[in-house]
Coordinates of C-alpha atoms in Angstrom, one line a residue:
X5 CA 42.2 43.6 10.5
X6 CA 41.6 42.4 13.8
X7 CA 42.2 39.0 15.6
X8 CA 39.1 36.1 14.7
X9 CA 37.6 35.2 17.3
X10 CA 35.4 31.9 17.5
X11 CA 33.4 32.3 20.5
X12 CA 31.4 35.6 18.2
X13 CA 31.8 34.0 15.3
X14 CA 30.0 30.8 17.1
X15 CA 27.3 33.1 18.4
X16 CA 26.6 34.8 15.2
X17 CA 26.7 31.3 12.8
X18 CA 25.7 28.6 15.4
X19 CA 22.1 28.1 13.7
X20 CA 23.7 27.9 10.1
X21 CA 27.1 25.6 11.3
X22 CA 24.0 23.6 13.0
X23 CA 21.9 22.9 10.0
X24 CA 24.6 22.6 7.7
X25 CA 26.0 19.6 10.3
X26 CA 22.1 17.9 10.3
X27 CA 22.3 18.4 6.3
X28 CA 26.0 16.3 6.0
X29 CA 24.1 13.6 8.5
X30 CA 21.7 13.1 6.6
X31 CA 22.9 12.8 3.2
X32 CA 25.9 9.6 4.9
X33 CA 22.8 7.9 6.7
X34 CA 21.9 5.3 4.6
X35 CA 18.5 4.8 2.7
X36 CA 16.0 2.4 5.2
X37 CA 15.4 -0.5 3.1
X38 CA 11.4 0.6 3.5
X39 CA 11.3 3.1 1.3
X40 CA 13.0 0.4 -1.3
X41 CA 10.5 -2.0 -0.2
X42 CA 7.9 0.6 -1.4
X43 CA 9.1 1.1 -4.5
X44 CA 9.2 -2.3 -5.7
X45 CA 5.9 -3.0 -4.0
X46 CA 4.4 -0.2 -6.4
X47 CA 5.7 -1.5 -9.5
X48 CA 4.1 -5.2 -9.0
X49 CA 0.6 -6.2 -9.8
X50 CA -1.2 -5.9 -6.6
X51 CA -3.5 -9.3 -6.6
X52 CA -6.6 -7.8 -5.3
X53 CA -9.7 -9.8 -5.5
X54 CA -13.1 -9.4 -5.5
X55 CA -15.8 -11.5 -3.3
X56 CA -19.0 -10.8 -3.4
X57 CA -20.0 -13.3 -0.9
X58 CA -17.6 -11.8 1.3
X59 CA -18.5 -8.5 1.1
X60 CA -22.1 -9.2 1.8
X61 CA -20.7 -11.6 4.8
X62 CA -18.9 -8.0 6.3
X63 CA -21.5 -6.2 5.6
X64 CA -23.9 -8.1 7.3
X65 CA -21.5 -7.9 10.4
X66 CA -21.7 -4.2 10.4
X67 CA -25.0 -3.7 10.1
X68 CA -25.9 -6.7 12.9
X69 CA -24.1 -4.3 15.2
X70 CA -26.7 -1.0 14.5
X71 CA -29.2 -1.1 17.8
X72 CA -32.2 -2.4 17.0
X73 CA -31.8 -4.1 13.3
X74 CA -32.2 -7.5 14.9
X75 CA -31.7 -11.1 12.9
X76 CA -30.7 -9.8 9.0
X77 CA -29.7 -10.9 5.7
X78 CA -27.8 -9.1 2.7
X79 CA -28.0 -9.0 -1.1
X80 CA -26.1 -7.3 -3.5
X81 CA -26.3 -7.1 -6.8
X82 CA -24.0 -6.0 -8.8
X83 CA -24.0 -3.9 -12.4
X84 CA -20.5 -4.5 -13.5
X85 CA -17.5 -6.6 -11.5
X86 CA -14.0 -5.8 -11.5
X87 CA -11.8 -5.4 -15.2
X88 CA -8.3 -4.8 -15.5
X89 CA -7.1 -2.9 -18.7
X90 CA -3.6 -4.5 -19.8
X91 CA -0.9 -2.3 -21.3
X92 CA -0.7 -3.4 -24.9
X93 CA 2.3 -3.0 -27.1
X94 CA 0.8 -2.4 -31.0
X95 CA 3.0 -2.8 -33.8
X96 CA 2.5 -2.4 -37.6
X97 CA 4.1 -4.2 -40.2
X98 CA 2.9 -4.0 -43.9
X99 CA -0.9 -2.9 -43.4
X100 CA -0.6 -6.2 -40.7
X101 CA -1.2 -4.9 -37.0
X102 CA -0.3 -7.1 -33.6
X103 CA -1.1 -6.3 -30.0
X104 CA 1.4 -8.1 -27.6
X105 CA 0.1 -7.9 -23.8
X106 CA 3.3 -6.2 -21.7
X107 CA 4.7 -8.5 -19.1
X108 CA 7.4 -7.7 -16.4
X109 CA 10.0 -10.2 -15.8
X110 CA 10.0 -11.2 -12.5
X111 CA 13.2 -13.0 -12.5
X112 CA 13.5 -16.9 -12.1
X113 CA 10.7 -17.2 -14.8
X114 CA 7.9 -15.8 -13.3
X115 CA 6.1 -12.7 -15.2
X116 CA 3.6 -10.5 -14.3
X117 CA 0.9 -8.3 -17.0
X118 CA 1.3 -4.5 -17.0
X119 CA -2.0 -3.0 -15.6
X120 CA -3.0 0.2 -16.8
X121 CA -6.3 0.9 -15.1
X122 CA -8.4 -1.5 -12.6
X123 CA -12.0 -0.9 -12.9
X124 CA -13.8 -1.8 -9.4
X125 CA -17.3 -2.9 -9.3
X126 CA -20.3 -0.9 -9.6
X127 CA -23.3 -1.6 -7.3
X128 CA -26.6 -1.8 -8.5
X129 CA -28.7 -2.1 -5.7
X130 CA -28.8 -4.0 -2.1
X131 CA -31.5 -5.0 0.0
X132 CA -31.7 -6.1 3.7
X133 CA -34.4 -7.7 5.4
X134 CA -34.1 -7.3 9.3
X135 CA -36.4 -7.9 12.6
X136 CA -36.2 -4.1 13.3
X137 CA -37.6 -3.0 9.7
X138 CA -40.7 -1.8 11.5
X139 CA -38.6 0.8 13.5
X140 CA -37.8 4.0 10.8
X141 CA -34.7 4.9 12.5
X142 CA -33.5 1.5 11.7
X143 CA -34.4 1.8 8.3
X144 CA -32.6 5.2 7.9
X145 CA -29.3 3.9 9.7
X146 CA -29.3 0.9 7.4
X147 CA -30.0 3.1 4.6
X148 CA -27.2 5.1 5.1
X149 CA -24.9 2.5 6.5
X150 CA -25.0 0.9 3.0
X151 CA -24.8 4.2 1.1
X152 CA -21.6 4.9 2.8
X153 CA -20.6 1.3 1.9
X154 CA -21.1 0.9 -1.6
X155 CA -22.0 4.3 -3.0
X156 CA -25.4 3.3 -4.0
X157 CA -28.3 6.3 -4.3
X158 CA -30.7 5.4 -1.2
X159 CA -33.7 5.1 -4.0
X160 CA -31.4 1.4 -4.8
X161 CA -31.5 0.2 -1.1
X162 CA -34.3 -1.4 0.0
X163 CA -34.8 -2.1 4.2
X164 CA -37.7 -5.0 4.7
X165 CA -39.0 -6.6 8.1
X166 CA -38.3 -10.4 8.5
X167 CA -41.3 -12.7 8.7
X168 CA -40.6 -15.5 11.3

């Protein structure tokens, strides 16, 4: 057997030596304390509400901005709001059943509910009045500026002119 020598074997390994290095790296970095922020974040009850009033006040905002629509006012109506389905923790004792809501602890007393499924609301129609009703390509971009919006079929949005 002949001598070693580390300038071939260098050549012929370099790309392996190299990721094997990056690999070592990146395993003694330590974790960013993001990705733990994430994971709590996940596990608490996001407090998410919804206002209808405010939606309609955005809304309004967005379609002001369309060329043409003029002066307009919004209404929504809505067919169901927001629910929240709790986990539930069912036990049986003698033919007796209880359901206990789960709650997280928190630490220094505060608790939050378990949520299982959050239920957004459902549109049931909208309809704008607007100085440009009179124009049909205003109609249509309102139309489908509120379809995109809510998700509403454009036979549940109606587009009417404003009477001064």
């Amino acid at each position: 057997m002949g001598k070693v020598r580390w300038s071939e074997l260098w050549k012929k390994y370099k790309f392996v030596l190299l990721v094997v290095l990056v690999g070592v790296l990146l395993m003694v970095l330590p974790v960013s304390s993001e990705s733990k922020e994430t994971e709590t974040s996940d596990l608490q009850t996001p407090r998410e509400t919804f206002d209808l009033a405010e939606t309609e006040q955005r809304m309004e905002a967005i379609l002001g901005k369309i060329d043409g629509v003029g002066k307009l006012q919004l209404m929504l109506t809505l067919q169901s709001g927001t629910r929240l389905t709790l986990a539930e923790d069912t036990q049986s004792d003698s033919g007796r059943t209880t359901r206990e809501t789960l709650t997280l602890n928190r630490g220094s007393g505060s608790q939050e509910v378990v949520v299982t499924n959050r239920y957004y609301p459902v549109y049931q129609g909208a309809v704008v009045v607007c100085q440009g009703a009179d124009s049909s390509a205003v109609r249509l971009a309102i139309t489908e500026t509120v379809q995109a919006l809510t998700g509403l079929a454009s036979d549940r949005i109606q587009v009417v002119k404003w009477t001064s």
